[in-house]
Amino acid sequence: MPLRPVRPSAAALAALLLLATGCTTVGGSSADRAGPGRELSAAELRAAAVAGADLGAGYTVTVMTPGHGDTGAGAGREVADVPACQPLLDAVTPAASAGAGSASASPAPGYPYAETDLSVARTADPRGGVYGGLLGYRTGRAAVLQAELEKLFGPCAAFTSMAPAPPAEKPGKKAPIRTRHRLNREDTPTPGGADAALGFTLTNESGSAVLSQRAVLARIGPALAVFTTFGVAAEPAAAPDEVIVRQQVAKLRAAQAKKK
């Protein structure tokens, strides 16, 4: 089952990766406590989403309900040969992206208490859309998540997965095939205003088809901003537009600095 170019839940992309490491720390880390900024309410987080006016002419921003655009369960589930890498597949396939944390006061460990998703299109580059997610965490969790993500680059640098077997009622379908995946860290400078940033590309290689997803995760105080793009072998996923990343980080930081 190839990696389909659909927008995953940003909460799933971040939270499922965290759960892969088994980390459920809820206390604050020194790095997160040191960073300025307060936790934003769900409404404040949504208001902090970058808008077309923040980016300039040629950009169109659509703010979406978390999970919008996913095709839902029933599409099957690829199984990774390395258990630690399973959440990577679950995060980028719509069948497994459900279950992200709600806006409750006590979200499940690893999940944000609030999320706002958006997509940004650019007139000059119709195929270079960027999907984003703004994730609000309780104090300390964002820094813990970032540290745990660092641990996946070793065990998940290269792994394979098996697509689900065809349904019994469709015997004519091809037998499941094994797919190769590669996880590569990308050199990603920390945007001004962010505490840290992490970039990576996840590929899905099935026969001659090579699909890729590139992601940048920026930590701003107790929040994470996740930006993703998609590509194929002939046109690999490009780095998310720096203008979008920079403006979104600045808007989140400004919102966190405001007093209630």
PDB file of C-alpha atoms in Angstrom:
ATOM      1  CA  MET A   1       0.000   0.000   0.000  1.00  0.00           C
ATOM      2  CA  PRO A   2       1.759   3.178  -1.110  1.00  0.00           C
ATOM      3  CA  LEU A   3       1.967   6.269   0.991  1.00  0.00           C
ATOM      4  CA  ARG A   4      -0.953   8.320  -0.276  1.00  0.00           C
ATOM      5  CA  PRO A   5      -0.524  12.082  -0.620  1.00  0.00           C
ATOM      6  CA  VAL A   6      -3.266  12.959   1.823  1.00  0.00           C
ATOM      7  CA  ARG A   7      -3.021  15.313   4.752  1.00  0.00           C
ATOM      8  CA  PRO A   8      -2.481  13.354   7.973  1.00  0.00           C
ATOM      9  CA  SER A   9      -3.688  14.518  11.329  1.00  0.00           C
ATOM     10  CA  ALA A  10      -0.946  16.738  12.713  1.00  0.00           C
ATOM     11  CA  ALA A  11      -1.682  15.463  16.211  1.00  0.00           C
ATOM     12  CA  ALA A  12      -1.253  11.890  14.995  1.00  0.00           C
ATOM     13  CA  LEU A  13       2.017  12.724  13.292  1.00  0.00           C
ATOM     14  CA  ALA A  14       3.463  14.101  16.519  1.00  0.00           C
ATOM     15  CA  ALA A  15       1.702  12.078  19.211  1.00  0.00           C
ATOM     16  CA  LEU A  16       2.002   8.658  17.620  1.00  0.00           C
ATOM     17  CA  LEU A  17       5.713   9.162  17.129  1.00  0.00           C
ATOM     18  CA  LEU A  18       6.006   9.978  20.809  1.00  0.00           C
ATOM     19  CA  LEU A  19       4.053   6.886  21.801  1.00  0.00           C
ATOM     20  CA  ALA A  20       6.449   4.781  19.713  1.00  0.00           C
ATOM     21  CA  THR A  21       9.182   5.474  22.224  1.00  0.00           C
ATOM     22  CA  GLY A  22       6.991   4.619  25.194  1.00  0.00           C
ATOM     23  CA  CYS A  23       7.456   8.046  26.724  1.00  0.00           C
ATOM     24  CA  THR A  24       4.563   9.314  28.815  1.00  0.00           C
ATOM     25  CA  THR A  25       6.374  11.979  30.808  1.00  0.00           C
ATOM     26  CA  VAL A  26       4.022  14.694  31.995  1.00  0.00           C
ATOM     27  CA  GLY A  27       6.397  16.826  34.043  1.00  0.00           C
ATOM     28  CA  GLY A  28       8.108  19.920  32.658  1.00  0.00           C
ATOM     29  CA  SER A  29      11.598  19.753  31.226  1.00  0.00           C
ATOM     30  CA  SER A  30      14.199  22.411  31.899  1.00  0.00           C
ATOM     31  CA  ALA A  31      14.240  23.372  28.208  1.00  0.00           C
ATOM     32  CA  ASP A  32      10.491  23.962  28.069  1.00  0.00           C
ATOM     33  CA  ARG A  33      10.298  25.754  31.403  1.00  0.00           C
ATOM     34  CA  ALA A  34      13.061  28.106  30.289  1.00  0.00           C
ATOM     35  CA  GLY A  35      11.275  29.148  27.112  1.00  0.00           C
ATOM     36  CA  PRO A  36       8.898  32.119  27.279  1.00  0.00           C
ATOM     37  CA  GLY A  37       5.260  31.747  26.401  1.00  0.00           C
ATOM     38  CA  ARG A  38       2.066  30.593  27.984  1.00  0.00           C
ATOM     39  CA  GLU A  39      -0.335  27.818  27.090  1.00  0.00           C
ATOM     40  CA  LEU A  40      -2.963  29.031  24.643  1.00  0.00           C
ATOM     41  CA  SER A  41      -6.611  28.037  24.855  1.00  0.00           C
ATOM     42  CA  ALA A  42      -8.129  26.188  21.906  1.00  0.00           C
ATOM     43  CA  ALA A  43      -9.686  29.444  20.686  1.00  0.00           C
ATOM     44  CA  GLU A  44      -6.407  31.334  21.069  1.00  0.00           C
ATOM     45  CA  LEU A  45      -4.518  28.627  19.233  1.00  0.00           C
ATOM     46  CA  ARG A  46      -6.952  28.832  16.329  1.00  0.00           C
ATOM     47  CA  ALA A  47      -6.692  32.622  16.302  1.00  0.00           C
ATOM     48  CA  ALA A  48      -2.902  32.280  16.131  1.00  0.00           C
ATOM     49  CA  ALA A  49      -3.060  30.349  12.843  1.00  0.00           C
ATOM     50  CA  VAL A  50      -1.281  32.177  10.057  1.00  0.00           C
ATOM     51  CA  ALA A  51      -3.592  33.975   7.611  1.00  0.00           C
ATOM     52  CA  GLY A  52      -3.226  35.051   4.006  1.00  0.00           C
ATOM     53  CA  ALA A  53      -2.709  38.647   5.144  1.00  0.00           C
ATOM     54  CA  ASP A  54       0.316  37.531   7.174  1.00  0.00           C
ATOM     55  CA  LEU A  55       1.955  35.923   4.141  1.00  0.00           C
ATOM     56  CA  GLY A  56       1.261  38.448   1.409  1.00  0.00           C
ATOM     57  CA  ALA A  57      -0.126  38.229  -2.102  1.00  0.00           C
ATOM     58  CA  GLY A  58      -0.278  34.839  -3.754  1.00  0.00           C
ATOM     59  CA  TYR A  59      -0.955  32.761  -0.636  1.00  0.00           C
ATOM     60  CA  THR A  60      -4.295  31.190   0.278  1.00  0.00           C
ATOM     61  CA  VAL A  61      -4.815  29.767   3.752  1.00  0.00           C
ATOM     62  CA  THR A  62      -7.583  27.380   4.761  1.00  0.00           C
ATOM     63  CA  VAL A  63      -8.059  26.619   8.466  1.00  0.00           C
ATOM     64  CA  MET A  64      -9.623  23.204   8.964  1.00  0.00           C
ATOM     65  CA  THR A  65     -11.144  21.071  11.668  1.00  0.00           C
ATOM     66  CA  PRO A  66      -8.530  18.562  12.861  1.00  0.00           C
ATOM     67  CA  GLY A  67      -8.775  15.350  10.850  1.00  0.00           C
ATOM     68  CA  HIS A  68     -10.543  17.007   7.914  1.00  0.00           C
ATOM     69  CA  GLY A  69      -9.433  15.407   4.674  1.00  0.00           C
ATOM     70  CA  ASP A  70      -8.649  12.002   6.115  1.00  0.00           C
ATOM     71  CA  THR A  71     -10.492   9.162   4.435  1.00  0.00           C
ATOM     72  CA  GLY A  72     -11.294   7.424   7.693  1.00  0.00           C
ATOM     73  CA  ALA A  73     -10.952   3.868   8.869  1.00  0.00           C
ATOM     74  CA  GLY A  74     -11.327   0.891   6.631  1.00  0.00           C
ATOM     75  CA  ALA A  75      -8.484   1.639   4.219  1.00  0.00           C
ATOM     76  CA  GLY A  76      -6.344  -1.086   5.816  1.00  0.00           C
ATOM     77  CA  ARG A  77      -3.212  -0.913   7.905  1.00  0.00           C
ATOM     78  CA  GLU A  78       0.369  -1.478   6.871  1.00  0.00           C
ATOM     79  CA  VAL A  79       2.414  -3.398   9.428  1.00  0.00           C
ATOM     80  CA  ALA A  80       6.043  -2.377   9.972  1.00  0.00           C
ATOM     81  CA  ASP A  81       8.703  -5.027  10.484  1.00  0.00           C
ATOM     82  CA  VAL A  82      10.244  -2.819  13.190  1.00  0.00           C
ATOM     83  CA  PRO A  83       7.585  -2.266  15.897  1.00  0.00           C
ATOM     84  CA  ALA A  84       9.079   1.064  16.955  1.00  0.00           C
ATOM     85  CA  CYS A  85       8.398   2.398  13.444  1.00  0.00           C
ATOM     86  CA  GLN A  86       4.719   1.398  13.301  1.00  0.00           C
ATOM     87  CA  PRO A  87       3.486   4.806  14.529  1.00  0.00           C
ATOM     88  CA  LEU A  88       5.271   6.435  11.590  1.00  0.00           C
ATOM     89  CA  LEU A  89       3.019   4.499   9.227  1.00  0.00           C
ATOM     90  CA  ASP A  90      -0.064   5.018  11.367  1.00  0.00           C
ATOM     91  CA  ALA A  91       0.602   8.748  11.371  1.00  0.00           C
ATOM     92  CA  VAL A  92       0.777   9.124   7.590  1.00  0.00           C
ATOM     93  CA  THR A  93      -2.039   6.769   6.584  1.00  0.00           C
ATOM     94  CA  PRO A  94      -5.635   7.950   7.088  1.00  0.00           C
ATOM     95  CA  ALA A  95      -6.905   4.592   8.331  1.00  0.00           C
ATOM     96  CA  ALA A  96      -4.966   4.980  11.554  1.00  0.00           C
ATOM     97  CA  SER A  97      -4.945   8.710  12.112  1.00  0.00           C
ATOM     98  CA  ALA A  98      -8.107   8.768  14.183  1.00  0.00           C
ATOM     99  CA  GLY A  99      -7.879   8.995  17.931  1.00  0.00           C
ATOM    100  CA  ALA A 100      -5.977  12.213  18.298  1.00  0.00           C
ATOM    101  CA  GLY A 101      -6.340  14.008  21.558  1.00  0.00           C
ATOM    102  CA  SER A 102      -9.359  16.163  22.146  1.00  0.00           C
ATOM    103  CA  ALA A 103      -9.459  19.620  23.632  1.00  0.00           C
ATOM    104  CA  SER A 104     -10.141  18.179  27.062  1.00  0.00           C
ATOM    105  CA  ALA A 105      -8.304  19.452  30.112  1.00  0.00           C
ATOM    106  CA  SER A 106      -6.644  16.045  30.584  1.00  0.00           C
ATOM    107  CA  PRO A 107      -5.639  14.636  27.191  1.00  0.00           C
ATOM    108  CA  ALA A 108      -4.072  11.206  26.883  1.00  0.00           C
ATOM    109  CA  PRO A 109      -0.295  11.201  27.416  1.00  0.00           C
ATOM    110  CA  GLY A 110       1.472  12.355  24.282  1.00  0.00           C
ATOM    111  CA  TYR A 111      -1.540  14.079  22.772  1.00  0.00           C
ATOM    112  CA  PRO A 112      -2.117  17.838  22.667  1.00  0.00           C
ATOM    113  CA  TYR A 113      -4.959  19.450  24.580  1.00  0.00           C
ATOM    114  CA  ALA A 114      -5.840  21.541  21.503  1.00  0.00           C
ATOM    115  CA  GLU A 115      -5.102  21.417  17.777  1.00  0.00           C
ATOM    116  CA  THR A 116      -5.667  23.659  14.773  1.00  0.00           C
ATOM    117  CA  ASP A 117      -4.943  22.392  11.240  1.00  0.00           C
ATOM    118  CA  LEU A 118      -4.451  24.456   8.111  1.00  0.00           C
ATOM    119  CA  SER A 119      -3.376  24.197   4.493  1.00  0.00           C
ATOM    120  CA  VAL A 120      -1.537  26.874   2.552  1.00  0.00           C
ATOM    121  CA  ALA A 121      -1.556  27.079  -1.239  1.00  0.00           C
ATOM    122  CA  ARG A 122       0.607  29.349  -3.348  1.00  0.00           C
ATOM    123  CA  THR A 123      -0.578  30.606  -6.730  1.00  0.00           C
ATOM    124  CA  ALA A 124       2.950  30.537  -8.156  1.00  0.00           C
ATOM    125  CA  ASP A 125       3.398  26.887  -7.176  1.00  0.00           C
ATOM    126  CA  PRO A 126       0.096  24.950  -7.314  1.00  0.00           C
ATOM    127  CA  ARG A 127       1.779  21.651  -6.412  1.00  0.00           C
ATOM    128  CA  GLY A 128       3.767  23.070  -3.511  1.00  0.00           C
ATOM    129  CA  GLY A 129       1.032  23.126  -0.909  1.00  0.00           C
ATOM    130  CA  VAL A 130       2.000  23.049   2.751  1.00  0.00           C
ATOM    131  CA  TYR A 131      -0.136  21.386   5.416  1.00  0.00           C
ATOM    132  CA  GLY A 132       0.264  22.602   8.969  1.00  0.00           C
ATOM    133  CA  GLY A 133      -0.814  21.755  12.466  1.00  0.00           C
ATOM    134  CA  LEU A 134      -0.626  23.865  15.604  1.00  0.00           C
ATOM    135  CA  LEU A 135      -0.531  21.674  18.692  1.00  0.00           C
ATOM    136  CA  GLY A 136      -0.974  22.951  22.235  1.00  0.00           C
ATOM    137  CA  TYR A 137       0.685  20.922  25.003  1.00  0.00           C
ATOM    138  CA  ARG A 138       0.757  21.228  28.754  1.00  0.00           C
ATOM    139  CA  THR A 139       3.992  22.682  30.103  1.00  0.00           C
ATOM    140  CA  GLY A 140       6.927  20.363  29.531  1.00  0.00           C
ATOM    141  CA  ARG A 141       5.402  17.949  27.047  1.00  0.00           C
ATOM    142  CA  ALA A 142       6.488  19.742  23.878  1.00  0.00           C
ATOM    143  CA  ALA A 143      10.160  19.572  24.825  1.00  0.00           C
ATOM    144  CA  VAL A 144       9.828  15.922  25.842  1.00  0.00           C
ATOM    145  CA  LEU A 145       8.206  15.089  22.510  1.00  0.00           C
ATOM    146  CA  GLN A 146      10.959  16.764  20.548  1.00  0.00           C
ATOM    147  CA  ALA A 147      13.627  14.825  22.468  1.00  0.00           C
ATOM    148  CA  GLU A 148      11.841  11.513  21.914  1.00  0.00           C
ATOM    149  CA  LEU A 149      11.500  12.111  18.169  1.00  0.00           C
ATOM    150  CA  GLU A 150      15.280  12.300  17.968  1.00  0.00           C
ATOM    151  CA  LYS A 151      15.490   8.646  19.020  1.00  0.00           C
ATOM    152  CA  LEU A 152      13.647   7.305  15.949  1.00  0.00           C
ATOM    153  CA  PHE A 153      16.297   8.172  13.366  1.00  0.00           C
ATOM    154  CA  GLY A 154      18.387   5.149  14.332  1.00  0.00           C
ATOM    155  CA  PRO A 155      15.881   2.262  14.489  1.00  0.00           C
ATOM    156  CA  CYS A 156      13.712   3.647  11.684  1.00  0.00           C
ATOM    157  CA  ALA A 157      16.401   4.777   9.228  1.00  0.00           C
ATOM    158  CA  ALA A 158      15.319   1.900   6.969  1.00  0.00           C
ATOM    159  CA  PHE A 159      12.482  -0.546   7.479  1.00  0.00           C
ATOM    160  CA  THR A 160       9.843  -2.395   5.520  1.00  0.00           C
ATOM    161  CA  SER A 161       6.127  -2.975   5.886  1.00  0.00           C
ATOM    162  CA  MET A 162       3.494  -5.347   4.566  1.00  0.00           C
ATOM    163  CA  ALA A 163       0.219  -4.135   3.146  1.00  0.00           C
ATOM    164  CA  PRO A 164      -2.992  -5.799   4.398  1.00  0.00           C
ATOM    165  CA  ALA A 165      -4.202  -8.900   2.606  1.00  0.00           C
ATOM    166  CA  PRO A 166      -7.028  -8.366   0.078  1.00  0.00           C
ATOM    167  CA  PRO A 167     -10.579  -8.898   1.417  1.00  0.00           C
ATOM    168  CA  ALA A 168     -12.014 -12.375   0.941  1.00  0.00           C
ATOM    169  CA  GLU A 169     -14.833 -10.961  -1.175  1.00  0.00           C
ATOM    170  CA  LYS A 170     -12.291  -9.602  -3.679  1.00  0.00           C
ATOM    171  CA  PRO A 171     -10.172 -12.629  -4.588  1.00  0.00           C
ATOM    172  CA  GLY A 172      -9.079 -11.000  -7.846  1.00  0.00           C
ATOM    173  CA  LYS A 173      -7.028  -8.346  -6.091  1.00  0.00           C
ATOM    174  CA  LYS A 174      -3.248  -8.589  -6.169  1.00  0.00           C
ATOM    175  CA  ALA A 175      -1.472 -10.210  -3.244  1.00  0.00           C
ATOM    176  CA  PRO A 176      -0.067  -7.823  -0.621  1.00  0.00           C
ATOM    177  CA  ILE A 177       3.404  -6.508  -1.350  1.00  0.00           C
ATOM    178  CA  ARG A 178       6.286  -5.468   0.871  1.00  0.00           C
ATOM    179  CA  THR A 179       7.162  -1.800   0.856  1.00  0.00           C
ATOM    180  CA  ARG A 180      10.484  -0.201   1.728  1.00  0.00           C
ATOM    181  CA  HIS A 181      10.645   2.952   3.835  1.00  0.00           C
ATOM    182  CA  ARG A 182      13.486   5.308   4.610  1.00  0.00           C
ATOM    183  CA  LEU A 183      13.579   7.962   7.303  1.00  0.00           C
ATOM    184  CA  ASN A 184      16.113  10.717   6.762  1.00  0.00           C
ATOM    185  CA  ARG A 185      16.864  13.644   8.966  1.00  0.00           C
ATOM    186  CA  GLU A 186      16.953  16.959   7.103  1.00  0.00           C
ATOM    187  CA  ASP A 187      19.162  19.888   8.000  1.00  0.00           C
ATOM    188  CA  THR A 188      16.627  22.354   9.383  1.00  0.00           C
ATOM    189  CA  PRO A 189      17.692  25.686  10.880  1.00  0.00           C
ATOM    190  CA  THR A 190      15.681  26.866  13.847  1.00  0.00           C
ATOM    191  CA  PRO A 191      13.382  29.708  12.724  1.00  0.00           C
ATOM    192  CA  GLY A 192      13.670  32.994  14.595  1.00  0.00           C
ATOM    193  CA  GLY A 193      11.331  32.930  17.591  1.00  0.00           C
ATOM    194  CA  ALA A 194      11.309  29.125  17.897  1.00  0.00           C
ATOM    195  CA  ASP A 195      13.063  27.209  20.677  1.00  0.00           C
ATOM    196  CA  ALA A 196      14.079  24.333  18.401  1.00  0.00           C
ATOM    197  CA  ALA A 197      13.277  22.699  15.065  1.00  0.00           C
ATOM    198  CA  LEU A 198      13.492  19.192  13.632  1.00  0.00           C
ATOM    199  CA  GLY A 199      13.125  18.130   9.991  1.00  0.00           C
ATOM    200  CA  PHE A 200      12.807  14.734   8.305  1.00  0.00           C
ATOM    201  CA  THR A 201      11.677  12.963   5.140  1.00  0.00           C
ATOM    202  CA  LEU A 202       9.813   9.639   5.153  1.00  0.00           C
ATOM    203  CA  THR A 203       9.739   7.730   1.867  1.00  0.00           C
ATOM    204  CA  ASN A 204       7.559   4.894   0.669  1.00  0.00           C
ATOM    205  CA  GLU A 205       9.165   2.788  -2.063  1.00  0.00           C
ATOM    206  CA  SER A 206       6.869   0.251  -3.676  1.00  0.00           C
ATOM    207  CA  GLY A 207       8.345  -1.129  -6.884  1.00  0.00           C
ATOM    208  CA  SER A 208       9.174   1.797  -9.159  1.00  0.00           C
ATOM    209  CA  ALA A 209       6.954   4.175  -7.211  1.00  0.00           C
ATOM    210  CA  VAL A 210       8.660   6.429  -4.692  1.00  0.00           C
ATOM    211  CA  LEU A 211       6.490   8.763  -2.650  1.00  0.00           C
ATOM    212  CA  SER A 212       7.764  11.022   0.080  1.00  0.00           C
ATOM    213  CA  GLN A 213       6.572  13.201   2.909  1.00  0.00           C
ATOM    214  CA  ARG A 214       8.797  15.952   4.278  1.00  0.00           C
ATOM    215  CA  ALA A 215       8.080  17.459   7.658  1.00  0.00           C
ATOM    216  CA  VAL A 216       9.383  20.277   9.815  1.00  0.00           C
ATOM    217  CA  LEU A 217       8.496  20.399  13.481  1.00  0.00           C
ATOM    218  CA  ALA A 218       9.153  23.665  15.329  1.00  0.00           C
ATOM    219  CA  ARG A 219       8.810  24.061  19.091  1.00  0.00           C
ATOM    220  CA  ILE A 220       7.536  27.424  20.313  1.00  0.00           C
ATOM    221  CA  GLY A 221       7.207  27.470  24.097  1.00  0.00           C
ATOM    222  CA  PRO A 222       4.625  24.849  25.085  1.00  0.00           C
ATOM    223  CA  ALA A 223       3.350  24.496  21.488  1.00  0.00           C
ATOM    224  CA  LEU A 224       4.492  22.608  18.402  1.00  0.00           C
ATOM    225  CA  ALA A 225       3.969  23.710  14.815  1.00  0.00           C
ATOM    226  CA  VAL A 226       4.178  20.892  12.254  1.00  0.00           C
ATOM    227  CA  PHE A 227       4.559  21.630   8.518  1.00  0.00           C
ATOM    228  CA  THR A 228       4.432  18.899   5.837  1.00  0.00           C
ATOM    229  CA  THR A 229       4.774  18.617   2.058  1.00  0.00           C
ATOM    230  CA  PHE A 230       4.438  15.672  -0.326  1.00  0.00           C
ATOM    231  CA  GLY A 231       6.336  14.549  -3.421  1.00  0.00           C
ATOM    232  CA  VAL A 232       7.221  11.700  -5.779  1.00  0.00           C
ATOM    233  CA  ALA A 233      10.487  10.319  -7.190  1.00  0.00           C
ATOM    234  CA  ALA A 234      10.630  12.776 -10.084  1.00  0.00           C
ATOM    235  CA  GLU A 235       9.768  15.682  -7.790  1.00  0.00           C
ATOM    236  CA  PRO A 236      10.714  14.845  -4.189  1.00  0.00           C
ATOM    237  CA  ALA A 237       8.904  16.604  -1.375  1.00  0.00           C
ATOM    238  CA  ALA A 238      10.367  20.075  -0.993  1.00  0.00           C
ATOM    239  CA  ALA A 239      11.162  21.817   2.260  1.00  0.00           C
ATOM    240  CA  PRO A 240       8.095  23.659   3.558  1.00  0.00           C
ATOM    241  CA  ASP A 241       8.005  27.292   2.421  1.00  0.00           C
ATOM    242  CA  GLU A 242      10.229  29.287   4.781  1.00  0.00           C
ATOM    243  CA  VAL A 243       7.861  32.259   4.609  1.00  0.00           C
ATOM    244  CA  ILE A 244       5.016  30.142   5.986  1.00  0.00           C
ATOM    245  CA  VAL A 245       7.168  28.600   8.712  1.00  0.00           C
ATOM    246  CA  ARG A 246       8.660  31.925   9.768  1.00  0.00           C
ATOM    247  CA  GLN A 247       5.364  33.808   9.888  1.00  0.00           C
ATOM    248  CA  GLN A 248       3.559  31.021  11.731  1.00  0.00           C
ATOM    249  CA  VAL A 249       6.282  30.786  14.367  1.00  0.00           C
ATOM    250  CA  ALA A 250       6.216  34.558  14.863  1.00  0.00           C
ATOM    251  CA  LYS A 251       2.424  34.606  15.217  1.00  0.00           C
ATOM    252  CA  LEU A 252       2.426  31.793  17.767  1.00  0.00           C
ATOM    253  CA  ARG A 253       5.159  33.439  19.799  1.00  0.00           C
ATOM    254  CA  ALA A 254       3.318  36.760  19.795  1.00  0.00           C
ATOM    255  CA  ALA A 255       0.101  35.081  20.960  1.00  0.00           C
ATOM    256  CA  GLN A 256       1.940  33.347  23.804  1.00  0.00           C
ATOM    257  CA  ALA A 257       3.472  36.643  24.924  1.00  0.00           C
ATOM    258  CA  LYS A 258       0.123  38.400  25.288  1.00  0.00           C
ATOM    259  CA  LYS A 259      -1.359  38.599  28.741  1.00  0.00           C
ATOM    260  CA  LYS A 260      -4.853  37.261  29.276  1.00  0.00           C
TER     261      LYS A 260
END
